mmCIF file of C-alpha atoms in Angstrom:
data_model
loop_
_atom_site.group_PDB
_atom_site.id
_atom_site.type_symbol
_atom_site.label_atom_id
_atom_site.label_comp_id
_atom_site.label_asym_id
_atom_site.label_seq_id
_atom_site.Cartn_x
_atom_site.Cartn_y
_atom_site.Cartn_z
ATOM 1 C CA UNK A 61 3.242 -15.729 0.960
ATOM 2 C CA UNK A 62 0.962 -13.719 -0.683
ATOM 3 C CA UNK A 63 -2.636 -12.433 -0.144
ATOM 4 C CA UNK A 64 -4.807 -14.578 2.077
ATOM 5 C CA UNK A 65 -6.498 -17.522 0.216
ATOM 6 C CA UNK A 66 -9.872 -16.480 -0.116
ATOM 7 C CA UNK A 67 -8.955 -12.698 -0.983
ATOM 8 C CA UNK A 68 -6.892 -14.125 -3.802
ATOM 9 C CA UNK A 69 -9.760 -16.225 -5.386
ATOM 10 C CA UNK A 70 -11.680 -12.843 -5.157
ATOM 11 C CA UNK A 71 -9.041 -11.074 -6.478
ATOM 12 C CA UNK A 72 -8.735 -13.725 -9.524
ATOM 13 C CA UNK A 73 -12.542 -13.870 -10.185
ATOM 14 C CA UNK A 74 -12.427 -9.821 -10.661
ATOM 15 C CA UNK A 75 -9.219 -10.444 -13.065
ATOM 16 C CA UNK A 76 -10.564 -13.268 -14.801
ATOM 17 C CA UNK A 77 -13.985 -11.090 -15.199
ATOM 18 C CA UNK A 78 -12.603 -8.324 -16.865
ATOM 19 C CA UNK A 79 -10.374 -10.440 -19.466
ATOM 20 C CA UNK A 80 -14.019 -11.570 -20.685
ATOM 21 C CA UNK A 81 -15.069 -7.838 -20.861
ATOM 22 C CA UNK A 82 -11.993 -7.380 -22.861
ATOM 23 C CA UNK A 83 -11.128 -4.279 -20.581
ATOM 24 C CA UNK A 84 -7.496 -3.101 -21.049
ATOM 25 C CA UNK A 85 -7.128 -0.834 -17.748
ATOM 26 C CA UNK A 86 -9.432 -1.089 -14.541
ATOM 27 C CA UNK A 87 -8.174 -0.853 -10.903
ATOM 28 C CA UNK A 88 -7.006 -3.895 -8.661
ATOM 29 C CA UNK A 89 -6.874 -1.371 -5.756
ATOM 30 C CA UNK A 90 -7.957 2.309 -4.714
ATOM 31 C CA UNK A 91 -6.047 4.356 -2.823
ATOM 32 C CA UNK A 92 -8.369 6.443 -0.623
ATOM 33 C CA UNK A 93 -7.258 9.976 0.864
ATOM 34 C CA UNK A 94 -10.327 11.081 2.745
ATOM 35 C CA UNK A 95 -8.305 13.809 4.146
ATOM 36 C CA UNK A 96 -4.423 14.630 4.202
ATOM 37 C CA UNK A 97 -3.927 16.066 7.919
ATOM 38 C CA UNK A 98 -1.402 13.514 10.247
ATOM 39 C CA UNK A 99 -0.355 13.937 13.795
ATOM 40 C CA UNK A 100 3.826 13.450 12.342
ATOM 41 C CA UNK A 101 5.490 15.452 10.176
ATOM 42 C CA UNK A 102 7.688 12.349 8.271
ATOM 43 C CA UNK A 103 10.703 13.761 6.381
ATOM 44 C CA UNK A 104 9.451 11.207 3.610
ATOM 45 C CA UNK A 105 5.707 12.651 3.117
ATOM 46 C CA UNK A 106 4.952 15.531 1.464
ATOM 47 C CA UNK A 107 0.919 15.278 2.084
ATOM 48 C CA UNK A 108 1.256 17.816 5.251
ATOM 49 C CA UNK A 109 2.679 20.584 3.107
ATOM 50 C CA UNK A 110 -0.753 21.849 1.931
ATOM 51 C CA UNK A 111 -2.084 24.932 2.836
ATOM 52 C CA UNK A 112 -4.103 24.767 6.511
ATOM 53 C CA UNK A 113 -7.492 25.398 4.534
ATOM 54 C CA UNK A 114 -6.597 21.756 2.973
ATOM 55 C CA UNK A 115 -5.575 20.143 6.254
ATOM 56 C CA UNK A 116 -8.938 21.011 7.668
ATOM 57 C CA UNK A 117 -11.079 19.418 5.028
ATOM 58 C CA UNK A 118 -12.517 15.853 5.756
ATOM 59 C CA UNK A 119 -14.287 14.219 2.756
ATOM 60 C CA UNK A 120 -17.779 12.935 3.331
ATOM 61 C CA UNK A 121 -18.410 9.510 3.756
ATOM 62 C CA UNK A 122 -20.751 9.254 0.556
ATOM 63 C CA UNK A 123 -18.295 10.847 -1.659
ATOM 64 C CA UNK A 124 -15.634 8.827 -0.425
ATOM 65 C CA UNK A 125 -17.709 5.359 -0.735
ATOM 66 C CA UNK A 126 -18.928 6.824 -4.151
ATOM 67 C CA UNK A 127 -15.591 6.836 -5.735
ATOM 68 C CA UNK A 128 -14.413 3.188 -5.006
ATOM 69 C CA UNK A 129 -17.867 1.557 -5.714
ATOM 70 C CA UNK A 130 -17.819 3.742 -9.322
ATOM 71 C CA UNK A 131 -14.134 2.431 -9.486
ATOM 72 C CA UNK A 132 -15.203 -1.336 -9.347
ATOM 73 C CA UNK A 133 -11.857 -2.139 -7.015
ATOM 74 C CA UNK A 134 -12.308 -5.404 -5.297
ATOM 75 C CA UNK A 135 -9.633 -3.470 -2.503
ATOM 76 C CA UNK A 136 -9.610 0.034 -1.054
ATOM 77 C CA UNK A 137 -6.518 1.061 0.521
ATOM 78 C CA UNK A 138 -7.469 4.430 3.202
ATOM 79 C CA UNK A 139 -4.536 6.556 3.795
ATOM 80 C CA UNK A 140 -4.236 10.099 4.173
ATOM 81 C CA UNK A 141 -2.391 11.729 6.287
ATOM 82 C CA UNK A 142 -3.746 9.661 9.229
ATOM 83 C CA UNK A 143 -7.124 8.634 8.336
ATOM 84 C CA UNK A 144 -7.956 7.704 12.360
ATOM 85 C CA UNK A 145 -8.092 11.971 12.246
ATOM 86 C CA UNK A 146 -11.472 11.308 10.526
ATOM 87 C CA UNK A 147 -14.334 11.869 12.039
ATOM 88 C CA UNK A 148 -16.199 9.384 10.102
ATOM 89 C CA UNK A 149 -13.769 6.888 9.225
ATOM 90 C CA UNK A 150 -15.314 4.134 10.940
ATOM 91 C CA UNK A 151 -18.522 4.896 8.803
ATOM 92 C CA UNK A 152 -16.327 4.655 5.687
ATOM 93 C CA UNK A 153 -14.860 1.452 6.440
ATOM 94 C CA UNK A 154 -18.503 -0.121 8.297
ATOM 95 C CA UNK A 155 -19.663 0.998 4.227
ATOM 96 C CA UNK A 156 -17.034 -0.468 2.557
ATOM 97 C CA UNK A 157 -17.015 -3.799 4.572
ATOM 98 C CA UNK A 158 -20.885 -3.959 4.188
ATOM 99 C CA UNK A 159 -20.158 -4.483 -0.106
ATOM 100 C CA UNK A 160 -17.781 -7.007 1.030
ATOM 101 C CA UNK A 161 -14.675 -4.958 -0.605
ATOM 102 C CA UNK A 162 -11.498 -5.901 1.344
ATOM 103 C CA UNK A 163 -10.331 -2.666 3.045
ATOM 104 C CA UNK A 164 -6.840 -1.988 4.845
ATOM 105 C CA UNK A 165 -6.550 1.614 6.826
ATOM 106 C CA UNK A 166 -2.757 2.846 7.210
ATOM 107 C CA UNK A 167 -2.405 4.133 10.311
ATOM 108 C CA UNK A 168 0.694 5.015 12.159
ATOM 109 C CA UNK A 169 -1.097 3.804 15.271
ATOM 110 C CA UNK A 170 -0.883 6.724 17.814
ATOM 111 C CA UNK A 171 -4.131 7.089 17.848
ATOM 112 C CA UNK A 172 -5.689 3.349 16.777
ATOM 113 C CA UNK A 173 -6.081 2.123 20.756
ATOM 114 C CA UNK A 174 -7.971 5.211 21.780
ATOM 115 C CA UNK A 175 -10.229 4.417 18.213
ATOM 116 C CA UNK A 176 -10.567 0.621 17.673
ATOM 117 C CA UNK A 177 -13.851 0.393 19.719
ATOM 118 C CA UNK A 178 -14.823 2.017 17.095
ATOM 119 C CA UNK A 179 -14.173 -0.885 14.305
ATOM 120 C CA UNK A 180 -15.276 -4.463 13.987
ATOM 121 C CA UNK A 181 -12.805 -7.335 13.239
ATOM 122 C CA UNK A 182 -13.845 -8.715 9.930
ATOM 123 C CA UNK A 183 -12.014 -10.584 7.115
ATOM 124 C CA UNK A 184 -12.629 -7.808 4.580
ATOM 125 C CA UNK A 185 -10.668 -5.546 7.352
ATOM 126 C CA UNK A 186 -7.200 -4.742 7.924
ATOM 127 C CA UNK A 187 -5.700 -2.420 10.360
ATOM 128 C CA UNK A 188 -2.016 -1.699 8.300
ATOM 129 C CA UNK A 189 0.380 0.176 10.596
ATOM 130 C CA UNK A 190 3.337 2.127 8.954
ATOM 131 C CA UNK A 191 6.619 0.617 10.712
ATOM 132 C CA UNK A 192 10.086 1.955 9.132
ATOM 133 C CA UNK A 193 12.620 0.265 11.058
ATOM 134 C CA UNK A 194 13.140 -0.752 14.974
ATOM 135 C CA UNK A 195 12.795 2.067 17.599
ATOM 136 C CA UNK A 196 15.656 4.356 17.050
ATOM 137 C CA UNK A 197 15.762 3.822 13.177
ATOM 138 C CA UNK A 198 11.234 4.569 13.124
ATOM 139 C CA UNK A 199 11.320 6.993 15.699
ATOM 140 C CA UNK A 200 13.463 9.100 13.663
ATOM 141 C CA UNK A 201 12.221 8.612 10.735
ATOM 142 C CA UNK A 202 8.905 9.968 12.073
ATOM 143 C CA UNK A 203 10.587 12.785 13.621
ATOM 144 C CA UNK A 204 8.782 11.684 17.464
ATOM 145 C CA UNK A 205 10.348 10.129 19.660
ATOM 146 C CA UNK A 206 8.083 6.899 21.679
ATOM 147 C CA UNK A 207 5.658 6.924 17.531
ATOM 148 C CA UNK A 208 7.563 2.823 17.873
ATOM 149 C CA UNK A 209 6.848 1.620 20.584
ATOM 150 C CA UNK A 210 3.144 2.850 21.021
ATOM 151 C CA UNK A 211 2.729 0.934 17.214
ATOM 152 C CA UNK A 212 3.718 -1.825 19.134
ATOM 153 C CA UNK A 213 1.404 -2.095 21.658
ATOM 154 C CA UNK A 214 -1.375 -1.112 19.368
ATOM 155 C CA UNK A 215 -0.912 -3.833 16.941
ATOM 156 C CA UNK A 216 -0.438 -6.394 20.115
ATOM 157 C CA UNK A 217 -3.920 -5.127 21.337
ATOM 158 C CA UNK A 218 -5.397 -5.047 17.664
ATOM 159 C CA UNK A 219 -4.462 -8.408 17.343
ATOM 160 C CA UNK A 220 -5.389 -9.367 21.109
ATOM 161 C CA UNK A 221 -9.162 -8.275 19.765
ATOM 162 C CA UNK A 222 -9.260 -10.526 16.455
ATOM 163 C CA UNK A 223 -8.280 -8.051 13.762
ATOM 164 C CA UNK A 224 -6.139 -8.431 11.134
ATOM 165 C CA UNK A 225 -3.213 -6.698 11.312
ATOM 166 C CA UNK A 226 -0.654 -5.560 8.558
ATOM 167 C CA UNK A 227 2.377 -3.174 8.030
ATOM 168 C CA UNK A 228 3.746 -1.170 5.487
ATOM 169 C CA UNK A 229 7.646 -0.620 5.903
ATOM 170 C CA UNK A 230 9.414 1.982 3.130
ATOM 171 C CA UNK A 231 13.327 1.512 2.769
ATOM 172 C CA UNK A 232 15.488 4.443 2.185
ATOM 173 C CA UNK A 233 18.936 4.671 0.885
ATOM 174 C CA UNK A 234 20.426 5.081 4.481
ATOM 175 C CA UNK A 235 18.786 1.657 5.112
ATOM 176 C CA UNK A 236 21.169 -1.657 4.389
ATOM 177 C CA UNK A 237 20.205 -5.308 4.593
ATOM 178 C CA UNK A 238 20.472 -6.143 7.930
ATOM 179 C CA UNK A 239 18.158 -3.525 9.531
ATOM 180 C CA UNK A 240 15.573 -4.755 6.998
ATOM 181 C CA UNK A 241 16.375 -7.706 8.129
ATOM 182 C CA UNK A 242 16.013 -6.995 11.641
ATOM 183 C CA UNK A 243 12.701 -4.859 11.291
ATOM 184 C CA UNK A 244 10.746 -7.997 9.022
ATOM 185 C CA UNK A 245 11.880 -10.871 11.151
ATOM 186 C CA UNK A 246 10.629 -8.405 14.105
ATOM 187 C CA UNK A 247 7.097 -7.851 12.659
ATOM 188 C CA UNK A 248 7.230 -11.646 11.009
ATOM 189 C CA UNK A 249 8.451 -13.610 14.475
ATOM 190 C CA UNK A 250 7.889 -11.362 17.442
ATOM 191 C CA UNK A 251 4.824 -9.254 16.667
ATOM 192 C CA UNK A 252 3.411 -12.272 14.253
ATOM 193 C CA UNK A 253 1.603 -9.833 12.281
ATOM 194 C CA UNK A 254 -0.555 -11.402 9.533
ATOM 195 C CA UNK A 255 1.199 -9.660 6.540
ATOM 196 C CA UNK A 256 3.838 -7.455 5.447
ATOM 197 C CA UNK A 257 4.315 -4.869 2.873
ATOM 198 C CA UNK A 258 7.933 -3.496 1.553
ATOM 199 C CA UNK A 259 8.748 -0.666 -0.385
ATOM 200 C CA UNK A 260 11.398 1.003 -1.644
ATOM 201 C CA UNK A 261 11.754 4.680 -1.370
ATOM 202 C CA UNK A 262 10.247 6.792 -3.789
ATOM 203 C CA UNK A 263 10.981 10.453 -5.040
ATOM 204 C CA UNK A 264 8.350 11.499 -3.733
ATOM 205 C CA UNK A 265 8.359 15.594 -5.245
ATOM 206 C CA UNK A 266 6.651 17.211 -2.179
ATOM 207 C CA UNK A 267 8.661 15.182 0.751
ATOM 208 C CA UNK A 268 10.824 17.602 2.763
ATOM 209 C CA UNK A 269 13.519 15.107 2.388
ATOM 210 C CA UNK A 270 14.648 14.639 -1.242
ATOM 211 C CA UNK A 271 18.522 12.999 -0.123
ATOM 212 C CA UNK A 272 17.703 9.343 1.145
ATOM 213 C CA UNK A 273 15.243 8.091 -1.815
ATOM 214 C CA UNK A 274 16.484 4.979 -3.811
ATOM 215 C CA UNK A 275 17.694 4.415 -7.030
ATOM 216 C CA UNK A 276 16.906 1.704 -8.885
ATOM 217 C CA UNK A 277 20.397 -0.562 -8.418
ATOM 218 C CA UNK A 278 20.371 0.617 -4.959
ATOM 219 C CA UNK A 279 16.853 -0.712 -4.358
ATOM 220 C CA UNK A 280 18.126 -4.195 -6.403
ATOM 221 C CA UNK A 281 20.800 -4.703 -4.393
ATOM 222 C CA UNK A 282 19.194 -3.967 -0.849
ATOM 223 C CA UNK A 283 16.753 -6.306 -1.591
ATOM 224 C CA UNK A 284 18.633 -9.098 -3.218
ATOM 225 C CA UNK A 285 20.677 -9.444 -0.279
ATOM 226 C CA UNK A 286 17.785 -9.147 2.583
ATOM 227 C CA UNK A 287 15.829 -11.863 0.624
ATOM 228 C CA UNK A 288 18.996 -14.077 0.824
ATOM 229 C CA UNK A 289 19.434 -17.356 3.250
ATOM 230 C CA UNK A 290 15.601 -17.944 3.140
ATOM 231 C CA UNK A 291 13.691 -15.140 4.515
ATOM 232 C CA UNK A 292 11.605 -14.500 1.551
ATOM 233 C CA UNK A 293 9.858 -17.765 1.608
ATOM 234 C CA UNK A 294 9.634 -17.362 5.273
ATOM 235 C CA UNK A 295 8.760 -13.952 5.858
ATOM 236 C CA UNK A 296 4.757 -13.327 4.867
ATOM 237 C CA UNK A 297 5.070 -10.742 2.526
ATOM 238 C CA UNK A 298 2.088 -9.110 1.296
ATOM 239 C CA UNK A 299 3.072 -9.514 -2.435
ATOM 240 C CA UNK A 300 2.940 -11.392 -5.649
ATOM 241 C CA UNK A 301 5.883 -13.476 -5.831
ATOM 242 C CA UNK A 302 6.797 -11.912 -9.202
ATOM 243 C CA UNK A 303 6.945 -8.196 -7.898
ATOM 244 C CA UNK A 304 9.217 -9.695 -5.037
ATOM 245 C CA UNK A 305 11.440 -11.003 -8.335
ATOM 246 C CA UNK A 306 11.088 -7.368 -9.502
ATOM 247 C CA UNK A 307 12.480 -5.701 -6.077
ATOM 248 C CA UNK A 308 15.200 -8.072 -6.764
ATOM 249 C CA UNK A 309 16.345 -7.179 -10.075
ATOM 250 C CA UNK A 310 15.463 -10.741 -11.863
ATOM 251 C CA UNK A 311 12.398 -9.001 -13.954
ATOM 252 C CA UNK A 312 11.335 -6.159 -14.875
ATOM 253 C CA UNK A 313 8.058 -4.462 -15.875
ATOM 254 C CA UNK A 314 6.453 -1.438 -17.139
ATOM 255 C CA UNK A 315 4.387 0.613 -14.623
ATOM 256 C CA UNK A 316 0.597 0.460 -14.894
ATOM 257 C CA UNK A 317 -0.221 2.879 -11.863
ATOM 258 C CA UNK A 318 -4.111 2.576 -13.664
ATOM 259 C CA UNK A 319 -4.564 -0.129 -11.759
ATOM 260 C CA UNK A 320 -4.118 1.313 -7.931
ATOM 261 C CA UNK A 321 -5.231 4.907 -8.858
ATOM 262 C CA UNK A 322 -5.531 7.881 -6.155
ATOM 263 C CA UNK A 323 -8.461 9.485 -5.181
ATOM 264 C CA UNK A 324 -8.347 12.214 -2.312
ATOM 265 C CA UNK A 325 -10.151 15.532 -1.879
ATOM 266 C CA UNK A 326 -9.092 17.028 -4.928
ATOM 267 C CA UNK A 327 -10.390 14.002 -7.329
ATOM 268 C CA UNK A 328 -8.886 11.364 -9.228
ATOM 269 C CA UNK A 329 -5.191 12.195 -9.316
ATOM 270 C CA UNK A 330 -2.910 11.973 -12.557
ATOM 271 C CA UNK A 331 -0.822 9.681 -13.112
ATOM 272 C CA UNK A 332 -0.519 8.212 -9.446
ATOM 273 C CA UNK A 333 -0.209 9.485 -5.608
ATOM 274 C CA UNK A 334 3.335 9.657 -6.591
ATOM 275 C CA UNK A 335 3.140 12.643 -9.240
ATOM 276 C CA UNK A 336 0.610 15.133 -9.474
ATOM 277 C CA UNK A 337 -0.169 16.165 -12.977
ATOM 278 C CA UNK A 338 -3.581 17.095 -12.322
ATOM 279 C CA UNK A 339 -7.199 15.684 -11.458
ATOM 280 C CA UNK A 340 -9.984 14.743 -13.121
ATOM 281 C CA UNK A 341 -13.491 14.294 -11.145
ATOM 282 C CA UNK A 342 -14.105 10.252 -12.305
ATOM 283 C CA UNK A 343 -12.203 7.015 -12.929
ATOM 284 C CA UNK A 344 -13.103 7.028 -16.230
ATOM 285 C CA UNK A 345 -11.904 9.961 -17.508
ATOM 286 C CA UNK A 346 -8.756 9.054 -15.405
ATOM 287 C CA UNK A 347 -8.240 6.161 -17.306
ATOM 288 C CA UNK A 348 -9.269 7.318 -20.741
ATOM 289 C CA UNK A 349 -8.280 11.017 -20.865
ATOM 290 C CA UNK A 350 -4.124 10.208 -19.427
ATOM 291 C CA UNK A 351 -1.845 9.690 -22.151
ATOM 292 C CA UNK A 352 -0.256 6.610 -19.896
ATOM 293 C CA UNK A 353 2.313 5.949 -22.750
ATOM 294 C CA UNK A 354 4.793 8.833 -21.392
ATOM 295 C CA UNK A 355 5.247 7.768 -17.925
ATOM 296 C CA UNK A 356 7.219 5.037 -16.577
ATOM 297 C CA UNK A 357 11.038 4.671 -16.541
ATOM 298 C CA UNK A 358 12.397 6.117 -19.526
ATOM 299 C CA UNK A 359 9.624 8.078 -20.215
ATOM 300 C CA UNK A 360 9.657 10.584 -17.891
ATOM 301 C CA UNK A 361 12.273 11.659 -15.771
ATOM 302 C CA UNK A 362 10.660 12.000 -12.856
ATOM 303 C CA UNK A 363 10.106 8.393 -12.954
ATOM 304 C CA UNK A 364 13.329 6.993 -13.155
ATOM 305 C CA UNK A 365 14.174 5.821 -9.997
ATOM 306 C CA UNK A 366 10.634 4.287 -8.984
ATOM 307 C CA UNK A 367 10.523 0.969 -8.215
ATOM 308 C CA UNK A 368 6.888 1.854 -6.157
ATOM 309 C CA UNK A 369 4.401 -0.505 -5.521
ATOM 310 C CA UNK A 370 1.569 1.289 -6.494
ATOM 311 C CA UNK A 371 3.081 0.926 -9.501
ATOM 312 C CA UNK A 372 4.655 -2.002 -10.314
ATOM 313 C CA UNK A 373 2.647 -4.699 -8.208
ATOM 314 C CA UNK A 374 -0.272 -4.191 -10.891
ATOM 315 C CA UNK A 375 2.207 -5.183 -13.492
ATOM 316 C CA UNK A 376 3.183 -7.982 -11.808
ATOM 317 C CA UNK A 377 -0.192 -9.598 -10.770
ATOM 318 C CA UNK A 378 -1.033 -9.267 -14.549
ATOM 319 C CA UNK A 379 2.028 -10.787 -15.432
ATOM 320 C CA UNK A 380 1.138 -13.773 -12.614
ATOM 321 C CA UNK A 381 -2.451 -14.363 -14.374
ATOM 322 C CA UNK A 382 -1.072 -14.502 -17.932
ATOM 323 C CA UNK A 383 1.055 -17.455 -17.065
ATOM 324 C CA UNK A 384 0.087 -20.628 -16.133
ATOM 325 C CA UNK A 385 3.553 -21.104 -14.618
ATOM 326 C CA UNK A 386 3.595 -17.936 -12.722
ATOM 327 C CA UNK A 387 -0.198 -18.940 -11.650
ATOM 328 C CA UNK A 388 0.720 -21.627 -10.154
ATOM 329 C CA UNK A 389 4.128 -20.584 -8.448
ATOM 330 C CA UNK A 390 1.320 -17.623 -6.892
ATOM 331 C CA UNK A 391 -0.907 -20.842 -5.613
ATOM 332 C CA UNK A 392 1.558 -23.162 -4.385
ATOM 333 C CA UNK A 393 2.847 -20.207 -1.884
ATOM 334 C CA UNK A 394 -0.573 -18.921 -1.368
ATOM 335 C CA UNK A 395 -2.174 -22.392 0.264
ATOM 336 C CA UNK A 396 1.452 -22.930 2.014
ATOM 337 C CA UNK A 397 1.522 -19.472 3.741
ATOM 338 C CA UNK A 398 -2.336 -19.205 4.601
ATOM 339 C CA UNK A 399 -5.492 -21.054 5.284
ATOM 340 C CA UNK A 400 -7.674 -18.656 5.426
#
């Protein structure tokens, strides 16, 4: 399963509108940092390491509104550090909701029951809660214990209320494919959350933990094996059926991280959350001032090993709508998985 049904027909009228504009890059999703300060310190981040002075800062609500309506995204993605820390971030999402963009906040939940009053259930809003693994394996991984099973009750509770509720689970190299197993049919059959994301590990520079990223077999071979006996068709996975073929090793693409660029307090980051290169202050001169032909796998070393869906998902949702075939695999499991 991939994206709800009517986000997808969105989605394809925005893709379909600028193929008659003739525009070679534009952004299918923003990723919005309005600040980078989190209540855990996960061996697998690196956005705590900034000085305090940084940690402090919130960004407003107009800039941060400002920056994904210049974008033209039909999808914001708010993430941080732990974007309930906000002050404002209900006004940022009641904003973005109001011009009908489709919003998901990542959250690692300790704080989203004391904050949902805040928040309306809509279907342009997504609560996504970060869940690594079952209690011992996510507890750890967040370096606090008790981080699981307070996600837990959250996302029962979000749910309870009528919102829709994701998750984002990242894989590491001390993962195998039972306990991804284990953690997906969890959130798929127990939890019934409405959608699931999956990503690999990714070097990210700044993490304190550089030992327990992927590499690109690794990543092939973890998923290859969880997706076996069925569980990709029955799990609802948050993704284009064509990137799940690319986790897997049967394709492969070229990265277009253009399409789900970064913006946080600092601006529009070069070339992706991922790598920090620099920052220009618009989308534009994000898109036209990067020379995008030196990054990517066998490009640039420090790519190598990314297999990241901020990435590689772009490239594959192109890929989808440049292929009648692929368009219609992308339908078929669409109006099986969802009705809505």
């Amino acid at each position: 399963m991939a994206m709800p049904l009517r986000q997808t027909v969105r989605v394809g009228t925005y893709l379909f509108e600028q193929k008659l504009r003739r525009r070679e890059k534009f952004p299918l999703i923003v990723e919005l940092e309005p600040l980078f300060a989190c209540n855990l310190k996960c061996e697998g981040c690196g956005k705590i390491q900034h000085p305090a002075g940084i940690l402090k800062q919130r960004m407003p609500v107009a800039q941060a509104v400002g920056a994904v309506l210049e974008s033209g995204a039909p999808m914001v993605s708010i993430a941080g550090g732990e974007p309930l820390m906000h002050p404002q971030i209900e006004e940022i999402v009641r904003q973005l909701v109001a011009r009908k963009k489709y919003v998901f906040l990542c959250t690692n939940a300790l704080l989203l029951r004391k904050k949902m009053d805040r928040f309306t259930p809509s279907r342009y809003f997504a609560f996504a809660v970060h869940i690594d693994g079952l209690r011992e394996r996510h507890d750890e991984s967040v370096a606090k214990e008790g981080v699981f099973d307070e996600a837990v009750e959250a996302i029962k509770e979000a749910k309870q209320r009528g919102f829709r509720v994701t998750t984002n689970s990242t894989f590491f190299n001390t993962d195998t494919p039972q306990t991804v197993v284990e953690v997906l049919n969890f959130l798929n059959d127990d939890l019934e959350v409405d959608e699931m994301m999956i990503s690999p590990a990714y070097a990210y520079e700044k993490a304190p933990d550089q030992e327990h990223f992927l590499g690109v077999e690794q990543t092939r071979e973890l998923f290859r094996k969880a997706f076996a006996d069925g569980n990709r068709r029955r799990w609802r996975l948050n993704h284009s059926p064509l990137f799940l073929d690319f986790l897997e090793g049967k394709v492969d693409f070229p990265c277009t991280a253009w399409a789900i660029p970064n913006y946080s307090l600092f601006g529009w980051q070069r070339p992706c959350y991922l790598m920090s290169d620099g920052y220009v202050p618009t989308y534009r001169e994000l898109v036209e001032d990067t020379d995008w032909s030196k990054y990517g796998r066998g490009r640039d070393p420090r790519c190598a090993n990314c297999m990241a869906h901020c990435g590689y998902e772009p490239t594959a949702v192109l890929a989808t709508m440049g292929s009648l075939k692929e368009s219609l695999r992308a339908a078929r499991e669409t109006v099986s998985g969802s009705g809505s």
